[in-house]
Backbone as numpy.savetxt, mean C-alpha at the origin, in Angstrom:
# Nx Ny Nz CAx CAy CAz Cx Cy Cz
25.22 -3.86 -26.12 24.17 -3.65 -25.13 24.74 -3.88 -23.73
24.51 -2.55 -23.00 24.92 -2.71 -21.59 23.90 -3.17 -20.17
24.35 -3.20 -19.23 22.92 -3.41 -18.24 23.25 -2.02 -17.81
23.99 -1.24 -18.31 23.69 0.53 -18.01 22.40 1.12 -18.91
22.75 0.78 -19.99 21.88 1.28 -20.83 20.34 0.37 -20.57
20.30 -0.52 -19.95 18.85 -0.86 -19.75 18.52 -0.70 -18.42
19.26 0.07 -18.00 19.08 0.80 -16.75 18.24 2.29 -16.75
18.98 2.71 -17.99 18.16 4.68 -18.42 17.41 4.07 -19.43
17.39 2.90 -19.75 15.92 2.10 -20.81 14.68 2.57 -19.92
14.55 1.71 -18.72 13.75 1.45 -17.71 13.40 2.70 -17.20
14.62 3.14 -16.69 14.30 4.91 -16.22 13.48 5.72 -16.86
14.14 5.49 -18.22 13.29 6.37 -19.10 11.66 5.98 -19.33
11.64 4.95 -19.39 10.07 4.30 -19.19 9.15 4.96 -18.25
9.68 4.89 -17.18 9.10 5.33 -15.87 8.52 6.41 -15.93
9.89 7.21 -15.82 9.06 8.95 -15.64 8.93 9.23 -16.88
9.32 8.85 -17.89 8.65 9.60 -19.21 9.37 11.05 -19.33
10.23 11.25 -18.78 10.59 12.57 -19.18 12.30 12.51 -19.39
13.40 12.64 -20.27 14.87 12.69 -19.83 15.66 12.94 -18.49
15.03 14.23 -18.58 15.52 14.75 -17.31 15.72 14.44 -16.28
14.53 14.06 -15.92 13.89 13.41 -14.20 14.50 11.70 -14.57
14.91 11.11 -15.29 15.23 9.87 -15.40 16.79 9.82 -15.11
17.36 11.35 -15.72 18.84 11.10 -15.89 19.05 11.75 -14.03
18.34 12.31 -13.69 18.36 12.64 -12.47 18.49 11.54 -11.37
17.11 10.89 -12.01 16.96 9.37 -10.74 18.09 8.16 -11.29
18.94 8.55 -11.98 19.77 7.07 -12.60 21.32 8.31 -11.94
21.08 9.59 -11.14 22.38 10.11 -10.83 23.71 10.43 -12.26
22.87 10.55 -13.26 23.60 11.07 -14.33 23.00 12.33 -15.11
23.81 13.14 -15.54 23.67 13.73 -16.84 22.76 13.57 -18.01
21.83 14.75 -18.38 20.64 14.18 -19.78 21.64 13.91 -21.00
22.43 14.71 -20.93 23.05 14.28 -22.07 23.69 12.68 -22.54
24.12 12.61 -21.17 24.82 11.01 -21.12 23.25 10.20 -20.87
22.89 10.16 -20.78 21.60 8.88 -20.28 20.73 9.36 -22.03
20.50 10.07 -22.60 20.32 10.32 -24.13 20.85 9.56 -25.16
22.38 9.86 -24.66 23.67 8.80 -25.69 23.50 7.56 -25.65
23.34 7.57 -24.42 23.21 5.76 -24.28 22.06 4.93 -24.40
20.78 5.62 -24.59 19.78 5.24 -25.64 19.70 5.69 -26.48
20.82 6.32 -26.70 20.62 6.72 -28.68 21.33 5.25 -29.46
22.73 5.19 -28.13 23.75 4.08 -28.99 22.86 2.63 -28.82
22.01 2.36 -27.74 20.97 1.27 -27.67 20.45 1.32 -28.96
19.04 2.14 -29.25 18.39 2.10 -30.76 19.06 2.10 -31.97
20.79 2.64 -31.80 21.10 2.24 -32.93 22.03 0.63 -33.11
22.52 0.40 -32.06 22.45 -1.30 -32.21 21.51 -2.05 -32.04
20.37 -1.47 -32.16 19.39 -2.99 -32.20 18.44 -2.12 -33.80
18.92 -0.99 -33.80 18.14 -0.50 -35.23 16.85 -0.42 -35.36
16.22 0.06 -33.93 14.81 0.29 -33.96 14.60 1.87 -33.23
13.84 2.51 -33.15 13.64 3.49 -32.13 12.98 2.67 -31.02
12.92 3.10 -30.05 12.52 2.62 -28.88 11.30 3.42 -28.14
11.71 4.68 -28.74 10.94 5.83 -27.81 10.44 6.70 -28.86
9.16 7.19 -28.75 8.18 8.77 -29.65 8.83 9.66 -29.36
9.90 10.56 -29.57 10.16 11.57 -28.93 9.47 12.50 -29.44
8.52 13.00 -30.37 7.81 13.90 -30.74 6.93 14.03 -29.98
6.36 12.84 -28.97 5.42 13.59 -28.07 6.08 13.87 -26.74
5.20 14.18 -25.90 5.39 14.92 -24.45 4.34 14.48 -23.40
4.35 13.53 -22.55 5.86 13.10 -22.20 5.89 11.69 -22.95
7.45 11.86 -22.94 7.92 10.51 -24.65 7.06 9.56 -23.87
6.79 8.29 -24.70 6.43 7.18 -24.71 7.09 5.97 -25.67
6.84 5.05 -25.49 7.59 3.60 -26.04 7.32 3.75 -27.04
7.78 2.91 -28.49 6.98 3.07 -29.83 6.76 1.52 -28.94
5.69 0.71 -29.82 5.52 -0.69 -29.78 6.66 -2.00 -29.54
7.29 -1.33 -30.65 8.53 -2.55 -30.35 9.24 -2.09 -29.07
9.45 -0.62 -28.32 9.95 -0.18 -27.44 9.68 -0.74 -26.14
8.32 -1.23 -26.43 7.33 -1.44 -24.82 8.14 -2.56 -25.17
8.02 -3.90 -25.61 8.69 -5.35 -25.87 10.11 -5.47 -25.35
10.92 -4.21 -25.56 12.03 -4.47 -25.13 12.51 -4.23 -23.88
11.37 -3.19 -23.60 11.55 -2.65 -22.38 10.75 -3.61 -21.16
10.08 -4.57 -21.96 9.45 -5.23 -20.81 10.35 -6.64 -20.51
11.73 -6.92 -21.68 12.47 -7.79 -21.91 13.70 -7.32 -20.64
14.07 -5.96 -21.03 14.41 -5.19 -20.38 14.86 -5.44 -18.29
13.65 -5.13 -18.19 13.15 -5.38 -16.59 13.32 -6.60 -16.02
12.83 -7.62 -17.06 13.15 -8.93 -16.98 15.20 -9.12 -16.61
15.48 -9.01 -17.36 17.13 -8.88 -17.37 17.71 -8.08 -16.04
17.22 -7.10 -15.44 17.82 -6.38 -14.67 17.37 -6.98 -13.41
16.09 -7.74 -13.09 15.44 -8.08 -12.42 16.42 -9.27 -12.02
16.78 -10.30 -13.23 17.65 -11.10 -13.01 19.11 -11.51 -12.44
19.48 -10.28 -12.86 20.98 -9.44 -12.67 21.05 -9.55 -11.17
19.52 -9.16 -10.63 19.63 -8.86 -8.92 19.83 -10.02 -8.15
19.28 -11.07 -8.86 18.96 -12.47 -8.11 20.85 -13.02 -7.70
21.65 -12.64 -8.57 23.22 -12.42 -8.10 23.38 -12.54 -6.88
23.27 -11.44 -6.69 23.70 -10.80 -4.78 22.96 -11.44 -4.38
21.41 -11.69 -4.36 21.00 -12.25 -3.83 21.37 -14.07 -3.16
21.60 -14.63 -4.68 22.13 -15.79 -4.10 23.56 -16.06 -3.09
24.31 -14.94 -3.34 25.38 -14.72 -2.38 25.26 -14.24 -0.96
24.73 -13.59 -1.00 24.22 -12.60 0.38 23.51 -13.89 1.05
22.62 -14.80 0.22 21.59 -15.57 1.19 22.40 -17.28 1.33
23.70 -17.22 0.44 24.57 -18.36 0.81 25.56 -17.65 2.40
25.93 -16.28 2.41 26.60 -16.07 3.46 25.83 -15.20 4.91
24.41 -16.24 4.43 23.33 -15.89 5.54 23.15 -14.54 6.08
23.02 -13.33 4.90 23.26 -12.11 5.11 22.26 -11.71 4.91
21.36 -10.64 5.30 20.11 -10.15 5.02 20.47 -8.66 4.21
20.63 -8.73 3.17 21.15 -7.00 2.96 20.12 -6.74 1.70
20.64 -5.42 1.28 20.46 -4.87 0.19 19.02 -3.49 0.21
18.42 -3.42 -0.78 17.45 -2.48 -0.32 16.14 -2.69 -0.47
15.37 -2.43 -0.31 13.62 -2.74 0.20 12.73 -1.53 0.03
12.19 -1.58 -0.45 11.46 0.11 -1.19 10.02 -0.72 -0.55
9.15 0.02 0.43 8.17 -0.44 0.73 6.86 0.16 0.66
5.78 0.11 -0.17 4.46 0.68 -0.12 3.36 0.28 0.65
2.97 1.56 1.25 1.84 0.76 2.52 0.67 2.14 2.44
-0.77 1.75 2.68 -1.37 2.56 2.77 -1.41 3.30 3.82
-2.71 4.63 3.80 -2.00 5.32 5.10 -3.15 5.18 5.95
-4.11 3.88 6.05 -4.86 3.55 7.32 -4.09 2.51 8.20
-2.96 2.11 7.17 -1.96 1.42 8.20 -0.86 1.84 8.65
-0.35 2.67 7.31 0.96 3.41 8.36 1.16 3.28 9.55
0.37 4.46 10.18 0.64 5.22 11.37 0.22 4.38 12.78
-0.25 3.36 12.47 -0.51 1.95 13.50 0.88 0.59 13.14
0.68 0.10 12.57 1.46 -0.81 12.15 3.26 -0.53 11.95
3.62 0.55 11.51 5.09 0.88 11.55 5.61 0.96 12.63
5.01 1.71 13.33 5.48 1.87 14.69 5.91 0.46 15.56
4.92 -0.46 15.26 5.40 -1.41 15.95 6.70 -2.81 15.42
7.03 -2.27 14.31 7.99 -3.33 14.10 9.36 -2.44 13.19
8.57 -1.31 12.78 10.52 -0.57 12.06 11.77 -0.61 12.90
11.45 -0.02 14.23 12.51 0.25 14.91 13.52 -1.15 14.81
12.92 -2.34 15.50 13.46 -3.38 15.66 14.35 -4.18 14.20
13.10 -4.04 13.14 13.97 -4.77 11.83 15.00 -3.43 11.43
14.97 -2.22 11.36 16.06 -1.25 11.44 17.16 -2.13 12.01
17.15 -2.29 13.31 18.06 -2.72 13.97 19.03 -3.79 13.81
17.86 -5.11 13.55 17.99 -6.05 13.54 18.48 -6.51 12.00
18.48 -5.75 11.18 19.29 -6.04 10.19 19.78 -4.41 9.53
20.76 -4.10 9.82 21.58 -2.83 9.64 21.90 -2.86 8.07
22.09 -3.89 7.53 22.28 -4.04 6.09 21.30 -3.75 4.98
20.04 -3.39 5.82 19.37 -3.46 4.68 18.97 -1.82 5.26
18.74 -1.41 3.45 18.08 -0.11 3.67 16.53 -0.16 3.41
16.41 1.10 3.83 14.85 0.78 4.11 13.87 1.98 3.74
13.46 2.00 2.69 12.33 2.91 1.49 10.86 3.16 1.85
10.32 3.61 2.73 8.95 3.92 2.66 7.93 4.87 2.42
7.11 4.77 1.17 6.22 5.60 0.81 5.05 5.17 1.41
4.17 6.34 1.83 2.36 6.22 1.94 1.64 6.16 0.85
1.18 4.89 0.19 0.43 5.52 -0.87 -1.04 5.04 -0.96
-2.11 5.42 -1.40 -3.45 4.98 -1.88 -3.13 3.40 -2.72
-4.05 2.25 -2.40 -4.03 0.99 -3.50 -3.63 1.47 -4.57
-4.41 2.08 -5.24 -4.28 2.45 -6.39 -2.84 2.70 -7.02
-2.19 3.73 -6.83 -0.85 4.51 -6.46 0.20 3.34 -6.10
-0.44 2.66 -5.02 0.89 1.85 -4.71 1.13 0.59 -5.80
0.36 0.03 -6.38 -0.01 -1.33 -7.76 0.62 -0.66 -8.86
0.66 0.56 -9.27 0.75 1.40 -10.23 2.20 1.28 -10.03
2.82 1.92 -8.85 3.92 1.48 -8.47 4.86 0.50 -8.63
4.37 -0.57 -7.93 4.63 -1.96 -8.22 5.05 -2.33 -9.27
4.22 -2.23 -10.05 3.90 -2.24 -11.47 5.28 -1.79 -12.30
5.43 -0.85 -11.84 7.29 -0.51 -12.48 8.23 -0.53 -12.04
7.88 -1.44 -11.06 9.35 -1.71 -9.75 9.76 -0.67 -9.40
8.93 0.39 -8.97 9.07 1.54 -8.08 9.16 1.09 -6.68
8.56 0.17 -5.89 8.49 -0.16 -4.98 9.08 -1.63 -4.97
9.37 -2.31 -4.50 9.67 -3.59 -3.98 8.21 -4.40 -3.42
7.57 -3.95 -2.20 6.86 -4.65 -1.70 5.17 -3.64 -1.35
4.32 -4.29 -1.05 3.15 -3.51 -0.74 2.29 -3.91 0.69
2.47 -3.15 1.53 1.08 -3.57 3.01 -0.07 -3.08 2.22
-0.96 -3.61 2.24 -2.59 -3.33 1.96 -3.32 -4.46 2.03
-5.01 -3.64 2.17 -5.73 -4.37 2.24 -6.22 -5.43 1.24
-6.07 -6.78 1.13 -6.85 -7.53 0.14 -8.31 -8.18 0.58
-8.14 -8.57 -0.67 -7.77 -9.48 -1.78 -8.24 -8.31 -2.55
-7.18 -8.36 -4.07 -7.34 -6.84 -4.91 -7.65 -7.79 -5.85
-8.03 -8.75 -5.95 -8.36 -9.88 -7.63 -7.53 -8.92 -9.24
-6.20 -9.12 -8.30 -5.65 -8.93 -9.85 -4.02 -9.48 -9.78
-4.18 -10.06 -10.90 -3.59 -11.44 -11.07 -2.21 -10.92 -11.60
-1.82 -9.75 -11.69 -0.45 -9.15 -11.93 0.68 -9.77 -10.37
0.05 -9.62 -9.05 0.66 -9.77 -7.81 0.44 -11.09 -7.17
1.15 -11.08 -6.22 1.19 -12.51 -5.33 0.78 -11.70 -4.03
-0.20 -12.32 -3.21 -0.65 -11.92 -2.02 -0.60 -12.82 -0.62
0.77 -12.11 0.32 0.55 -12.94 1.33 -0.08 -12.50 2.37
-1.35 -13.01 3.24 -2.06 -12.84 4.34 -1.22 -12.69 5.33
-0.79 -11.67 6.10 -0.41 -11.15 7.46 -1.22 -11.75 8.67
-2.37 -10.77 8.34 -3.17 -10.73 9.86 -4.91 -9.82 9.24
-5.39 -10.15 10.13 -7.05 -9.62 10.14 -7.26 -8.90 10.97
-7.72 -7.35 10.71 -7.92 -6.39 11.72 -9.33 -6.59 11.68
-10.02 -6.61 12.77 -11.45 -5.99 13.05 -11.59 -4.23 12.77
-13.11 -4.00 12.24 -13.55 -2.62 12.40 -14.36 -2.92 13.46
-13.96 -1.46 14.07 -14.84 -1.20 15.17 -15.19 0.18 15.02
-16.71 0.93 15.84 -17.01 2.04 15.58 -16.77 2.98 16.96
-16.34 4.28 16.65 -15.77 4.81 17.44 -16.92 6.23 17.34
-17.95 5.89 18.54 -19.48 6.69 18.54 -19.14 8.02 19.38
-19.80 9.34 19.44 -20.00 10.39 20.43 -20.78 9.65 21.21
-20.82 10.28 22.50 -21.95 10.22 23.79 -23.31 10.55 23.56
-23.26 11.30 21.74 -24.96 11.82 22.12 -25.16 11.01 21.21
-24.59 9.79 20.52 -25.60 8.74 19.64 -25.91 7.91 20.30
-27.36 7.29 19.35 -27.97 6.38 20.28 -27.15 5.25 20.26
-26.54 5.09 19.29 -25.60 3.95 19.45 -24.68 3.82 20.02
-24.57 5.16 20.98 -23.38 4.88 22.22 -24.29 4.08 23.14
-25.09 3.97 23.11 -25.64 3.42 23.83 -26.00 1.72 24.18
-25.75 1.21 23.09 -25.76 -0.26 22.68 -23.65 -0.85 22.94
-23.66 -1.99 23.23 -22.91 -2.92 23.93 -22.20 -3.22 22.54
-22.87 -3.60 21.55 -22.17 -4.05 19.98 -23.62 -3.64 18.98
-22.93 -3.30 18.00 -23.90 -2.73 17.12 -23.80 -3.70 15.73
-24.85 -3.34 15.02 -25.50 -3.85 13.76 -25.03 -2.33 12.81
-24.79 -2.88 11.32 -24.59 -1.75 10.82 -26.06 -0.51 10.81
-27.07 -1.17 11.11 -28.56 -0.34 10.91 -28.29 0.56 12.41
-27.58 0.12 13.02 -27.49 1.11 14.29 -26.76 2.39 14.16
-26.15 2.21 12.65 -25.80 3.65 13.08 -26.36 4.59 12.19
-26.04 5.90 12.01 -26.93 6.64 11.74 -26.03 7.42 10.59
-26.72 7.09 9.68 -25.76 7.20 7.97 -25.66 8.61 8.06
-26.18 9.79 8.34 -26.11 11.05 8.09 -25.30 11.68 9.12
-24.69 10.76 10.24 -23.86 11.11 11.18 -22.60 10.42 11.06
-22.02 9.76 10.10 -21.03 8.89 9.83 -19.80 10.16 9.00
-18.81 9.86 9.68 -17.53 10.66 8.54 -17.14 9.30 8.23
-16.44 10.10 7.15 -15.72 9.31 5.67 -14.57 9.50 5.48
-13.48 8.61 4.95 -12.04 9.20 4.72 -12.69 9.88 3.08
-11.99 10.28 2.40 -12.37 10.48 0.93 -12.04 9.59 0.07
-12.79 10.14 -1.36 -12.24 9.23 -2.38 -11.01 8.31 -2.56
-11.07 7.51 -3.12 -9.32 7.04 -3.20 -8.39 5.89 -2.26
-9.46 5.97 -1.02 -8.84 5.03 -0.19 -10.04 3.56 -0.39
-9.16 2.85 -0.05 -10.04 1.18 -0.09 -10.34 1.07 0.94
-10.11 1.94 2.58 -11.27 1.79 3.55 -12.27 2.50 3.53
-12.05 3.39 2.66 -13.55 4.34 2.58 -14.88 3.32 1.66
-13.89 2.22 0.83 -15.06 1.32 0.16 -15.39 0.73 1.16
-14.39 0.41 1.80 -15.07 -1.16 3.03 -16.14 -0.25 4.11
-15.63 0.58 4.48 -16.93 1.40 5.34 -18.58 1.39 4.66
-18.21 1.30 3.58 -19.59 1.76 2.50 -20.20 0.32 2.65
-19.08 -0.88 2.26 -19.92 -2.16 1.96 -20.11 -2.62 3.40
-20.07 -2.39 4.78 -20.09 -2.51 6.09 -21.68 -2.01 6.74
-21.82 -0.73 6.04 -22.88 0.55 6.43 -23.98 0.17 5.35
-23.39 -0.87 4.24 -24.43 -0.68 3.33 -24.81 0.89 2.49
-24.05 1.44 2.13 -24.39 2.73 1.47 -23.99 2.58 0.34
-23.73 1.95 -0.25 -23.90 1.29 -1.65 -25.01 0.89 -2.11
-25.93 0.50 -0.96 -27.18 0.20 -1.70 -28.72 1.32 -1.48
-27.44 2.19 -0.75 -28.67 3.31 -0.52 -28.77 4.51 -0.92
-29.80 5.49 -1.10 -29.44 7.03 -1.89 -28.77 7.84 -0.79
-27.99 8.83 -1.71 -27.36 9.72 -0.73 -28.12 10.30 0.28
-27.26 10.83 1.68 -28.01 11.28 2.50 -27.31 12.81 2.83
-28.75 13.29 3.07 -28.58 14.92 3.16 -28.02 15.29 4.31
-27.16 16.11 4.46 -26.48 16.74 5.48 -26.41 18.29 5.39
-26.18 19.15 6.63 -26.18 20.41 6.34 -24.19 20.86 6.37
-23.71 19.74 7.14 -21.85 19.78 7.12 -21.38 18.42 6.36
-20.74 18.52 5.36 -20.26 17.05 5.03 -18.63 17.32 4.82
-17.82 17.09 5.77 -16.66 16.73 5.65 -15.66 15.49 5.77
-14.91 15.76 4.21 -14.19 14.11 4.38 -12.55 14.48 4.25
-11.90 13.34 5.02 -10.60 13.65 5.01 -9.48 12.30 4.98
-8.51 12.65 4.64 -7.42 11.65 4.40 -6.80 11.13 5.46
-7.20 11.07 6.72 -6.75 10.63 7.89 -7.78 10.24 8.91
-7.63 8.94 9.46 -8.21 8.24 10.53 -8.58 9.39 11.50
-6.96 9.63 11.70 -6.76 10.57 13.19 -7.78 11.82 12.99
-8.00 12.12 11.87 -8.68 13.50 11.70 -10.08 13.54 12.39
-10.89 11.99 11.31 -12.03 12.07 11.66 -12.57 11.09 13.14
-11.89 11.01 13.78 -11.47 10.59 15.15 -11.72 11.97 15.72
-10.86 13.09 15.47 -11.28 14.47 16.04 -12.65 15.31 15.89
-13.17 14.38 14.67 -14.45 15.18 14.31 -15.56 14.79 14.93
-15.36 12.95 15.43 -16.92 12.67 16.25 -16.51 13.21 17.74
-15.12 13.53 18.16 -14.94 14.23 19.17 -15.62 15.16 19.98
-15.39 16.63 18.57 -16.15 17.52 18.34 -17.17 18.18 17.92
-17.89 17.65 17.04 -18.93 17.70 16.39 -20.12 16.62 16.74
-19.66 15.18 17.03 -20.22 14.48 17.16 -21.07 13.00 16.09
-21.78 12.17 15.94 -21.41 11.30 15.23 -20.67 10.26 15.17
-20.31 9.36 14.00 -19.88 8.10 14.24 -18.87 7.81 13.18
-17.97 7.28 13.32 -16.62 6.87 11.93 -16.51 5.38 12.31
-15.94 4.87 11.40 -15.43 3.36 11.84 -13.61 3.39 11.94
-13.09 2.56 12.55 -11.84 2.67 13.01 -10.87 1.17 12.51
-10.06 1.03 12.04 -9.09 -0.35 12.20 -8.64 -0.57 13.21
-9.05 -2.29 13.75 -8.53 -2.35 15.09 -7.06 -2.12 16.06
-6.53 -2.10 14.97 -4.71 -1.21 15.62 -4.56 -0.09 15.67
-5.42 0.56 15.53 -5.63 2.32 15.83 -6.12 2.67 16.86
-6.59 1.45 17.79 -7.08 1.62 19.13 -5.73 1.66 20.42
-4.74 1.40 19.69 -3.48 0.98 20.51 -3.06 2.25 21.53
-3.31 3.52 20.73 -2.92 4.97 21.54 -3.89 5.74 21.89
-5.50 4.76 22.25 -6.48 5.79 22.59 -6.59 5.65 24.53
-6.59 6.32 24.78 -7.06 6.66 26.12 -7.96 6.06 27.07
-7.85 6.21 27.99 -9.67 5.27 28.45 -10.51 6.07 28.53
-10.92 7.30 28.06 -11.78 8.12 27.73 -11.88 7.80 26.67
-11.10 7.39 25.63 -11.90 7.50 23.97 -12.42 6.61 23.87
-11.44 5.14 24.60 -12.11 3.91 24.85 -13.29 3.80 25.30
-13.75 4.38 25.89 -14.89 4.15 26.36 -16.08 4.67 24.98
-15.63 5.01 24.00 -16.57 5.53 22.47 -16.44 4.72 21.68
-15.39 3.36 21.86 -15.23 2.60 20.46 -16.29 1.28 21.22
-17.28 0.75 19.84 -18.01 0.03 20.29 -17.80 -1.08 19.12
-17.74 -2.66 19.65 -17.78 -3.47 18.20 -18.89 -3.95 17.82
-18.84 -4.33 16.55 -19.74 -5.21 15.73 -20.15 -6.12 16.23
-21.63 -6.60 15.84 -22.41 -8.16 16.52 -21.25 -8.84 15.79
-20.89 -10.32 16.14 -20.94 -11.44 15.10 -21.71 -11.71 13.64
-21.20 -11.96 12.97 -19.67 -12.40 12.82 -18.95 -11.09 11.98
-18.03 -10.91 12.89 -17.47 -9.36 13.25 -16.93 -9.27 12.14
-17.22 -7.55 11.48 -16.44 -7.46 10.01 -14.67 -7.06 10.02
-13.98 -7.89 9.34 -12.35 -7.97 9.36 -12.31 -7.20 7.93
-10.55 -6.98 7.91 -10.00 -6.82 6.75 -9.04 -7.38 6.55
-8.97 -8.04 5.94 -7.51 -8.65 5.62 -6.11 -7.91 5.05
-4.97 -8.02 6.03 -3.77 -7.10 5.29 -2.75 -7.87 5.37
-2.29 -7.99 3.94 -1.13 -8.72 2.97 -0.08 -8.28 2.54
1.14 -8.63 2.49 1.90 -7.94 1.64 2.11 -8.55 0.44
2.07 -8.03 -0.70 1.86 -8.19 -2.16 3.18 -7.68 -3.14
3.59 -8.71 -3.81 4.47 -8.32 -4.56 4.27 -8.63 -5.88
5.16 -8.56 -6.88 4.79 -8.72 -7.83 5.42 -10.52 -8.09
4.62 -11.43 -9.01 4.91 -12.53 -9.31 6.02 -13.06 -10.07
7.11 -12.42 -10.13 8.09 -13.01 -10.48 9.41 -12.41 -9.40
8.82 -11.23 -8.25 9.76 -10.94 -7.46 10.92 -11.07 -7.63
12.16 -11.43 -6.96 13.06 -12.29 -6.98 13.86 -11.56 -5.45
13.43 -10.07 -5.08 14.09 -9.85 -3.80 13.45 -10.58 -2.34
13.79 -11.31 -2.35 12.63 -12.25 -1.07 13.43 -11.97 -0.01
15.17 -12.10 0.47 15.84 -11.58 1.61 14.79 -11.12 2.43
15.14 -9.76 2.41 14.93 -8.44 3.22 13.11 -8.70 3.04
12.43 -9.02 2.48 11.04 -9.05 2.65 10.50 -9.74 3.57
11.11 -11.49 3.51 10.91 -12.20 3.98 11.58 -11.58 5.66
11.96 -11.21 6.05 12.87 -10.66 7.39 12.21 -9.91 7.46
11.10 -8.81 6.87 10.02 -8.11 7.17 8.64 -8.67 7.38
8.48 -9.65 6.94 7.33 -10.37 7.57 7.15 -10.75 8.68
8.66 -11.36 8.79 8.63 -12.23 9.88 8.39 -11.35 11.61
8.82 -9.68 11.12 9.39 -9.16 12.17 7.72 -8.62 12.44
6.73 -8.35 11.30 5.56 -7.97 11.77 4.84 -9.13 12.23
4.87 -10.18 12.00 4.00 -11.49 12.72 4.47 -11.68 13.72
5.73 -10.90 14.40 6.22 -11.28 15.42 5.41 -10.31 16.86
4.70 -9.21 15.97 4.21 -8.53 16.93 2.61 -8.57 16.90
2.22 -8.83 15.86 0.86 -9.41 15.91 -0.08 -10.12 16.70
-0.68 -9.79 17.54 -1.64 -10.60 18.89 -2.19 -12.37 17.50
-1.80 -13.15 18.44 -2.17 -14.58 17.74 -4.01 -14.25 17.17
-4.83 -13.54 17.85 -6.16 -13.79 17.20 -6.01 -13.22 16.47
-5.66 -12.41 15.39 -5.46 -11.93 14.56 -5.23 -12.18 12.95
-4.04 -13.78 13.50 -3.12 -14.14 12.58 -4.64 -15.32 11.93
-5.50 -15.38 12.59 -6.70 -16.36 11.48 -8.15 -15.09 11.62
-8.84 -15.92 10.43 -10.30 -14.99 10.05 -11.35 -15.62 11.24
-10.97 -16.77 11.66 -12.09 -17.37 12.41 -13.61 -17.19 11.50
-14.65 -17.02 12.90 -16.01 -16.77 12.39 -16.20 -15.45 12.28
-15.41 -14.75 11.28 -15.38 -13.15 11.08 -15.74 -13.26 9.49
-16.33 -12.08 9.51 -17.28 -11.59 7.67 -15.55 -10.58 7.69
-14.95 -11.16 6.44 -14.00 -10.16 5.88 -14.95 -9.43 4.51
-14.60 -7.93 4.69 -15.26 -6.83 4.30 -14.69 -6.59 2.79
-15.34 -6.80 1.90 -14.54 -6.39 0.30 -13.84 -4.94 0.26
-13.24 -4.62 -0.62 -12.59 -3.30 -0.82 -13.61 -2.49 -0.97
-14.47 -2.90 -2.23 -15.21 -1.69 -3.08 -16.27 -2.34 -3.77
């Protein structure tokens, strides 16, 4: 038994398919095949269904393969203890973040940890909660930005910082008209939505209360996968969206003048980065925390007398 072969073990787990495994492990199907063929036949079990599509573990397969991860996982902690005895920040960092934070939050700290540690490489996908845990989940990713608390006891969750929502109104609602609003101020049939799938489209719902109310009729209902979008839509059309408070960073003093906040005690979200509980790459993570708390406005870094908003 090699730590190669529980290398296209794992691979093979993942994508479920030869191909795409012998691809992402930079080898040959034929060779990444052999070497879980010669695996199952020194341990004398099958490992994998190959009669179905796409393969899956037999039972004893999942066990080994979850023994597996464990071992390779361990293997890493190596470099690690070396790299962090010769006070080195290296290695690589695969990072999952949703995309109501992306496009606010990266901006303000990649450039610098890029910089500031050249050794480490640096992996970033956009993905939905969902997508990104799933992830996690097979050490596809290393680390996760999102919103918590996700009450699931697979991850470890560390608190960053607390964004406020704020609502970002047209000129012809009445609630442009008010100083700070109540969620009853705004007007449910004039509200855009990101779509399904995202965990701020829940927190908007449990904010607005439309969870506890019947649908409302509209003659246009459009929803979309971007802040920025529906930002363009109370623009143009008119109506009301809610916004994360670091998305206010590149608006104008014209738009500014449309974002209005919440009475007390103002609704937050909390955003964490989450890994999985037995981790072991802390380096390069920990040097990513540090570099986003470094840009973080101090009110931020506590909840104070703020209502943090559930997911869903």
């Amino acid at each position: 038994m090699t730590f190669v072969q529980l290398e296209y073990l794992v691979a093979l787990d993942t994508y479920r398919h030869f191909a795409t495994a012998a691809e992402n492990c930079f080898v040959t199907q034929p060779t990444l095949s052999m070497q879980i063929q010669k695996l199952e036949d020194e341990l004398g079990v099958k490992l994998f269904d190959r009669s179905k599509q796409p393969v899956v573990p037999t039972e004893i397969g999942e066990a080994v393969i979850r023994q597996a991860r464990v071992l390779l996982r361990e293997a890493l902690k190596t470099r690690e203890i070396v790299d962090e005895h010769r006070g080195i920040v290296a290695g690589e960092i695969r990072i999952g973040i949703i995309p109501t934070l992306a496009p606010y939050l990266l901006p303000l700290f990649l450039a610098n940890f890029i910089q500031k540690y050249p050794h480490v490489k640096v992996k970033i996908k956009e993905l939905t909660t969902e997508n990104l845990l799933a992830k996690l989940n097979k050490d596809l990713i290393d680390v996760g930005i999102v919103a918590t608390p996700l009450h699931d006891e697979r991850v470890f969750e560390e608190p960053l910082f607390y964004e406020e929502f704020v609502a970002y109104v047209s000129e012809n609602e009445i609630a442009y008209q008010k100083e700070f609003l109540l969620s009853e101020d705004i007007d449910l049939s004039r509200l855009w939505l990101l779509e399904e799938g995202h965990c701020f489209r829940g927190q908007i719902l449990n904010i607005c209360e439309l969870r506890k109310q019947n649908p409302v009729n509209r003659n246009f209902e459009y929803e979309s996968g971007s802040i920025e979008t529906l930002k363009r839509m109370v623009e143009s059309y008119g109506g009301v969206t809610i916004l994360p408070e670091l998305s206010l960073t590149d608006l104008s003093e014209t738009q500014l003048q449309q974002v209005r906040q919440f009475h007390n005690p103002k609704p937050i979200r909390e955003v964490s980065l989450v890994t999985l509980r037995h981790h072991l790459r802390r380096g390069p993570i920990e040097a990513m925390k540090a570099e986003i708390l470094a840009v973080i406005p101090e009110k931020m870094k506590q909840p104070h007398q703020r209502k943090l908003v559930e997911l869903g």
